[in-house]
CSV table of C-alpha atoms in Angstrom, one decimal:
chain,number,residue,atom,x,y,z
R,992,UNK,CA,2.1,62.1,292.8
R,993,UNK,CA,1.4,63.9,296.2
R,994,UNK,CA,3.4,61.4,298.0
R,995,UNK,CA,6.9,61.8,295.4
R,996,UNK,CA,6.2,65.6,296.2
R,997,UNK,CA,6.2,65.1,300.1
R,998,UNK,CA,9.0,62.8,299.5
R,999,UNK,CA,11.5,65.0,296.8
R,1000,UNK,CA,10.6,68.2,299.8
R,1001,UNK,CA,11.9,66.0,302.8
R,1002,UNK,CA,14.9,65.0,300.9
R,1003,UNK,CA,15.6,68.1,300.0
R,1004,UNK,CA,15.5,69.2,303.6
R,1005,UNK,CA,17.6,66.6,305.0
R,1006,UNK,CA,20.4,67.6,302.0
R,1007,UNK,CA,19.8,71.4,302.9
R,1008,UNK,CA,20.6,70.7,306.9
R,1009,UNK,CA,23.4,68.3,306.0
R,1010,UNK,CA,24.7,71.5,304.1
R,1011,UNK,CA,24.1,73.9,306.9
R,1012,UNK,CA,25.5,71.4,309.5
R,1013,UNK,CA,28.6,70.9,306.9
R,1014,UNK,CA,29.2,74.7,307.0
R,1015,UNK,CA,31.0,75.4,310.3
R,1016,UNK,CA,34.5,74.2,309.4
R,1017,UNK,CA,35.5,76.3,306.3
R,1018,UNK,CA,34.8,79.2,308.6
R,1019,UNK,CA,36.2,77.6,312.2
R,1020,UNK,CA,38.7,80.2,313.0
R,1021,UNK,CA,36.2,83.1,312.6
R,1022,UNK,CA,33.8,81.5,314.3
R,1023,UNK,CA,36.3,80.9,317.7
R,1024,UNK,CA,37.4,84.2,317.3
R,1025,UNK,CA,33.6,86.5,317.1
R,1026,UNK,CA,31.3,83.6,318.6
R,1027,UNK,CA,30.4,84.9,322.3
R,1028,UNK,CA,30.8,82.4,325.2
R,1029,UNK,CA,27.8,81.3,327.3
R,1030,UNK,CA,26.5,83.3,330.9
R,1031,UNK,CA,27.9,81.4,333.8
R,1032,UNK,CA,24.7,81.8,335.8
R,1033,UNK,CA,23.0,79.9,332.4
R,1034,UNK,CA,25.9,77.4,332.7
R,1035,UNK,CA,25.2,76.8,336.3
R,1036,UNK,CA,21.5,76.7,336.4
R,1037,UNK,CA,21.5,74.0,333.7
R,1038,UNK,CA,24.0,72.1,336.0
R,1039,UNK,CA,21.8,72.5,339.1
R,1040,UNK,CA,20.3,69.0,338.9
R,1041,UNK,CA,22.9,67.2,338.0
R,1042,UNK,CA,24.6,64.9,340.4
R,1043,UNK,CA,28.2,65.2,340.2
R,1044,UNK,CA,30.1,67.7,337.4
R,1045,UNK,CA,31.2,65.2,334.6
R,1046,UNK,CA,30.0,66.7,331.8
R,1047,UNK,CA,30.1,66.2,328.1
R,1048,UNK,CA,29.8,69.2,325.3
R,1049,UNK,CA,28.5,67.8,322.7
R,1050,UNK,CA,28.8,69.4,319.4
R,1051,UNK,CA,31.4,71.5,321.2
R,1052,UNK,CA,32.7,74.0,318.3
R,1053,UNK,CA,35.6,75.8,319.1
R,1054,UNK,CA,34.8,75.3,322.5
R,1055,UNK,CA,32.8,78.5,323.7
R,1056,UNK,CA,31.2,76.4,326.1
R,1057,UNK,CA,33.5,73.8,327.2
R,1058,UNK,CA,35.5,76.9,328.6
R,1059,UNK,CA,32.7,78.1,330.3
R,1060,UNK,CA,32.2,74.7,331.6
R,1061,UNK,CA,35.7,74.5,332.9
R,1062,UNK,CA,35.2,77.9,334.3
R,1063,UNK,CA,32.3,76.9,336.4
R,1064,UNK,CA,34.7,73.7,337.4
R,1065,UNK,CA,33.2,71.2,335.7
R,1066,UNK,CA,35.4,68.1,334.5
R,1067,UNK,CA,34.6,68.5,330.5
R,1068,UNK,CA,35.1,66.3,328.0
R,1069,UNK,CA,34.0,67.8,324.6
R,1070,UNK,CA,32.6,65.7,321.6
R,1071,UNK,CA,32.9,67.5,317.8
R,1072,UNK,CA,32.7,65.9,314.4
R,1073,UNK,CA,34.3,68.8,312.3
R,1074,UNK,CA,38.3,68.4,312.2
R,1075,UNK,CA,38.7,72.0,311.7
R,1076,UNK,CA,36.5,72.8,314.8
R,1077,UNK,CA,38.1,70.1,316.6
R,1078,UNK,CA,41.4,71.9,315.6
R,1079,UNK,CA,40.3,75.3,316.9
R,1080,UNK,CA,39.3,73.7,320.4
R,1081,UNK,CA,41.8,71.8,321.3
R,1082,UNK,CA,44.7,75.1,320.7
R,1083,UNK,CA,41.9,77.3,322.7
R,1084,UNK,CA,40.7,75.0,325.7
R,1085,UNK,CA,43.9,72.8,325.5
R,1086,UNK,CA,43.0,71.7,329.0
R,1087,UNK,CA,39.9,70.0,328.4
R,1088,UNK,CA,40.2,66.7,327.0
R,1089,UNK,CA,38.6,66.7,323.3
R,1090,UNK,CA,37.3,64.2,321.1
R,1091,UNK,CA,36.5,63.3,317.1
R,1092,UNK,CA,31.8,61.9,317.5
R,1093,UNK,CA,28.8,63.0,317.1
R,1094,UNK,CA,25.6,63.3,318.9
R,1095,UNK,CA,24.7,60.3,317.1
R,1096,UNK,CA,28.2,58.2,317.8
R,1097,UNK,CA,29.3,59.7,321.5
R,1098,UNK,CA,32.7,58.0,322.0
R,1099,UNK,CA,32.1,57.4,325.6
R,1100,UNK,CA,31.3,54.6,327.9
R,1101,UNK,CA,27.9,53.9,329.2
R,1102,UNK,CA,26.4,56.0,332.4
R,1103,UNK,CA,29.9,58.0,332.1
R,1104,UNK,CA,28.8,61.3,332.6
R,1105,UNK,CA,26.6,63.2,334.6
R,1106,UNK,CA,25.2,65.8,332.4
R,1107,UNK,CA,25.4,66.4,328.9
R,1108,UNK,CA,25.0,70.3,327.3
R,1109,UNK,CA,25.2,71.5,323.2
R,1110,UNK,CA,25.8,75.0,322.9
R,1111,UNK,CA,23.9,76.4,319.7
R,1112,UNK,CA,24.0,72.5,318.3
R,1113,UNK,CA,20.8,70.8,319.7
R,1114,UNK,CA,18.9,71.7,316.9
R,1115,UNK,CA,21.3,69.9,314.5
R,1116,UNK,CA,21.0,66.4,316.2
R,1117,UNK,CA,19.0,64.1,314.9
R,1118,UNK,CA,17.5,62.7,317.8
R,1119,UNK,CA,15.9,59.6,316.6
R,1120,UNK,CA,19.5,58.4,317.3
R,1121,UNK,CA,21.0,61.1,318.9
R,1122,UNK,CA,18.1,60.8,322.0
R,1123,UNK,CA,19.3,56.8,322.8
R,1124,UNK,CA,23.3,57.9,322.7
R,1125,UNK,CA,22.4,60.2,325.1
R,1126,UNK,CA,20.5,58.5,327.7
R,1127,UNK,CA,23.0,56.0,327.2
R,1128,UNK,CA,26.0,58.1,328.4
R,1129,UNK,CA,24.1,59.6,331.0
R,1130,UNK,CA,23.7,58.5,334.6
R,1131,UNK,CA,20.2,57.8,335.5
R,1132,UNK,CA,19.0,61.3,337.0
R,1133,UNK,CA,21.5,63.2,334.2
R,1134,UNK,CA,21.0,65.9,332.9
R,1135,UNK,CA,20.4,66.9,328.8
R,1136,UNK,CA,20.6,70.6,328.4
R,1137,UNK,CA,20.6,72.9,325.1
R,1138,UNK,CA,22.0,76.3,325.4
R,1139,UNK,CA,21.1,79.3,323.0
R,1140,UNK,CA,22.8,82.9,322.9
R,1141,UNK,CA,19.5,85.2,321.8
R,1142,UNK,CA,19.7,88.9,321.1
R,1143,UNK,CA,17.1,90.8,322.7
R,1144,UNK,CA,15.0,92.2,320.3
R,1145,UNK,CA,12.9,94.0,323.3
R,1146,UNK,CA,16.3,96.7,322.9
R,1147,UNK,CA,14.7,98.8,319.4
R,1148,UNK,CA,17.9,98.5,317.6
R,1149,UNK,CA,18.2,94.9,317.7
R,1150,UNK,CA,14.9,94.7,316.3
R,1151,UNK,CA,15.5,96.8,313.6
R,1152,UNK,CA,19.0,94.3,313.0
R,1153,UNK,CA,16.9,91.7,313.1
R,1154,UNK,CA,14.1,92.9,309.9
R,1155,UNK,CA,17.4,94.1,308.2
R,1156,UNK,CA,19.8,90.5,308.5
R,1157,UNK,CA,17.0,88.3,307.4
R,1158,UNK,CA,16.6,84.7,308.6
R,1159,UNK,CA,20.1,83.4,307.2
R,1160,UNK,CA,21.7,85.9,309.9
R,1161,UNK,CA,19.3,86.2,312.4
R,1162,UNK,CA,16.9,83.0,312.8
R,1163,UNK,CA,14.0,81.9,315.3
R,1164,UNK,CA,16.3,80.4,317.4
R,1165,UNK,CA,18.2,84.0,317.6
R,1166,UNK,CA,15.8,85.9,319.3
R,1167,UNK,CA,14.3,86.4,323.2
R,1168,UNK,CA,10.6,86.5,321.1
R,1169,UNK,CA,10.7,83.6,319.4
R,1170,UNK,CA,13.7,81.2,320.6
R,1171,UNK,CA,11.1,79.5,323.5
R,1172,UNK,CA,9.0,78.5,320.3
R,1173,UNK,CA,11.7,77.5,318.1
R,1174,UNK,CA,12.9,75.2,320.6
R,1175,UNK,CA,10.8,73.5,323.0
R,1176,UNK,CA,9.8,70.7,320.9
R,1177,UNK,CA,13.4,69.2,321.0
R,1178,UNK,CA,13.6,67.1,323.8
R,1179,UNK,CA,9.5,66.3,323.7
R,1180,UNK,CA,8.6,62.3,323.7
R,1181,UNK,CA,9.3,61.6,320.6
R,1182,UNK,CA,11.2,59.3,318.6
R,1183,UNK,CA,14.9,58.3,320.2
R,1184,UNK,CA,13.5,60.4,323.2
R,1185,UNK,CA,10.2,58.1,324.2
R,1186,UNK,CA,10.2,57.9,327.9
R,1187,UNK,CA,13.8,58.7,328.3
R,1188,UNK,CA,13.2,62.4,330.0
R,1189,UNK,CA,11.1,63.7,331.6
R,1190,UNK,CA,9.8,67.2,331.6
R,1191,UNK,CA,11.8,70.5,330.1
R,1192,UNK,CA,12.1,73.6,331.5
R,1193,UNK,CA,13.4,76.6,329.6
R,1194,UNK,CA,15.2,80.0,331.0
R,1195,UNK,CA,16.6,82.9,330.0
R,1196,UNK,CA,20.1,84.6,332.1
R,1197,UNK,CA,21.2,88.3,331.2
R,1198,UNK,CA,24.3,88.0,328.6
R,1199,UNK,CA,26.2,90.4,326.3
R,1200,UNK,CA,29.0,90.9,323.8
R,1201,UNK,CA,31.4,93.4,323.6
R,1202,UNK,CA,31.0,94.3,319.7
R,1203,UNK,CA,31.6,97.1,317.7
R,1204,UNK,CA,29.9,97.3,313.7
R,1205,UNK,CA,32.6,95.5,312.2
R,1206,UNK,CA,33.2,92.5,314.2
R,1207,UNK,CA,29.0,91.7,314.8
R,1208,UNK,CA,28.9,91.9,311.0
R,1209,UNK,CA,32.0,89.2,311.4
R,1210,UNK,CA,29.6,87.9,313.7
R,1211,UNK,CA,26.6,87.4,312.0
R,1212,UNK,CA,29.0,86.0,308.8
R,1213,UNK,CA,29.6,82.8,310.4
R,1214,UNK,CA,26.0,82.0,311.0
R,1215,UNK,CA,25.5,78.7,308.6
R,1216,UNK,CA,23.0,80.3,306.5
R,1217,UNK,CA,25.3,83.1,305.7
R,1218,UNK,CA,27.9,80.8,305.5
R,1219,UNK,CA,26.3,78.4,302.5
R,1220,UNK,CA,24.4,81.4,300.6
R,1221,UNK,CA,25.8,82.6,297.1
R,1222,UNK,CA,28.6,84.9,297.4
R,1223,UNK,CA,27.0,87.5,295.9
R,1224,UNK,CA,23.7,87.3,298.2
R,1225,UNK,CA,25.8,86.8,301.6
R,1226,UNK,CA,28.1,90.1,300.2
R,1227,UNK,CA,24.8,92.6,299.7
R,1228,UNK,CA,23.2,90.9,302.9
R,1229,UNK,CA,25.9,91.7,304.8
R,1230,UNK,CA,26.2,95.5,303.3
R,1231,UNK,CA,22.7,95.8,304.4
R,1232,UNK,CA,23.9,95.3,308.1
R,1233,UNK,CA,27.3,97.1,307.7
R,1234,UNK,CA,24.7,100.3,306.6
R,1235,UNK,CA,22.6,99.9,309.2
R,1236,UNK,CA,24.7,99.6,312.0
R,1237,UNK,CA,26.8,102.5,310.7
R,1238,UNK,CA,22.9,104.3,310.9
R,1239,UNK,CA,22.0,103.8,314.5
R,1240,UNK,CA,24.0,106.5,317.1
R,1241,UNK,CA,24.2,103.2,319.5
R,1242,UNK,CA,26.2,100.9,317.0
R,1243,UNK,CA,27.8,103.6,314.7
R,1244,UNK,CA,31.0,104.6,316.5
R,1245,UNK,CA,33.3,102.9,318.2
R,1246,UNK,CA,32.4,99.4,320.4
R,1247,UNK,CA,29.0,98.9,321.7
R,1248,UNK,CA,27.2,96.1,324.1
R,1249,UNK,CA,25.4,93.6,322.0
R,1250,UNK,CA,22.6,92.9,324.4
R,1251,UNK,CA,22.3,89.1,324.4
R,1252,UNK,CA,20.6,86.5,326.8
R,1253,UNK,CA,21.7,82.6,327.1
R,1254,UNK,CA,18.6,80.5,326.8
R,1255,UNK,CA,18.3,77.1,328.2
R,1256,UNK,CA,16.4,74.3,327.4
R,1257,UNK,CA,16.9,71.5,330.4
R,1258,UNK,CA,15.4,67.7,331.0
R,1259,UNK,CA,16.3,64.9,333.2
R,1260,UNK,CA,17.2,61.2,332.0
R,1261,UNK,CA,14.6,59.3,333.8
């Protein structure tokens, strides 16, 4: 009986990420136009290893970081299994060259790139299978970095955002306090990922977003928990932040600085 319980839970958590995962595209123009792009010093850091600058977004989105990527002139090629995502890319990075694949199917030749990067999409690889696509892409010495845009929740207002949005808005992988945490277990030996990298280093590089209470609460709406909660949950959630913004003198009137850090998480392929 214990096992059908553990069973029945893991099921439901595989269907409940596949939802989450599933919940980017009905929302794809919103989230290209209030997502923040990634710091270049972040960007270039997680670079710094890397051999040459072919690299390969995977799980690109709307293509927040491939234009960073380009910006820092790397040669991009960005990887993206939603259509409408893909869409949204392709009119705002048109210059990078953009393709249907997952983490779990890459549609690229073997030792083809020399560094790989997700922006705000490690966590949704399954990297049992994701891990081996990877390495296999990669040049021996590549690089496999995950990048993460945290609010600083050291800044008192943030905090308080934070105890007010809930977990659907703002998660573990959303804060400087608890993103290392929530994170660092990803690119660990494990399955897909035995003896494949090496070590991981994780850093943080200073970030913001130019925000004012309206657009962060556009902002916090495309997160996927928001995104697949019932409407009328998701629409007294996001009155709760609308109030409280509209109650602190640094968010309340007219645009404000979200303060923000890009966290990476970076390995070598062995």
């Amino acid at each position: 009986m214990v096992a059908v319980d553990v069973d029945e839970r893991r099921y439901v958590d595989r269907v409940t990420e596949q939802m989450l995962r599933s919940s980017f595209g009905a929302a794809a123009t919103a989230y290209a136009e209030h997502r923040p792009d990634y710091a270049q010093a972040a960007v270039r850091w997680a670079l710094e290893p890397s051999l040459g600058l072919r690299v390969l977004d995977l799980g690109a989105g709307t293509g927040k970081l491939s234009a960073t990527l380009a910006a820092v002139g790397a040669d991009v090629v960005a990887v993206e299994p939603d259509p409408a995502m893909l869409g949204e890319l392709r009119r705002a990075v048109p210059t990078v060259s953009a393709l249907p694949g997952s983490a779990e199917a890459i549609p690229l030749p073997d030792g083809s790139v020399d560094a790989v990067l997700a922006g705000n999409a490690l966590h949704w690889f399954d990297m049992a299978v994701a891990g081996a696509e990877i390495a296999r892409v990669l040049v021996p010495g590549g690089v496999l970095a995950g990048l993460w845009n945290i609010m600083d929740d050291r800044v008192d207002w943030v905090a308080g955002l934070e105890r007010v949005s809930g977990s659907a808005a703002i998660g573990p992988r959303d804060t400087l306090s608890s993103w290392r945490a929530a994170t660092a277990g990803m690119l660990v030996p494990s399955a897909g990922l035995v003896a494949r990298f090496g070590s991981t280093e994780q850093v943080e590089f200073p970030h913001g977003q130019r925000r004012n209470a309206d657009s962060l609460v556009a902002t916090l709406a495309t997160r996927a928990g928001m995104l697949v909660m019932p409407e009328e949950e998701r629409v007294g959630t996001l009155g709760r932040i609308r109030s409280f913004l509209g109650s602190r003198a640094e968010t309340a009137n007219g645009e404000f600085t979200l303060p923000m850090l890009t966290g990476v998480l970076r390995a070598r392929r062995r």
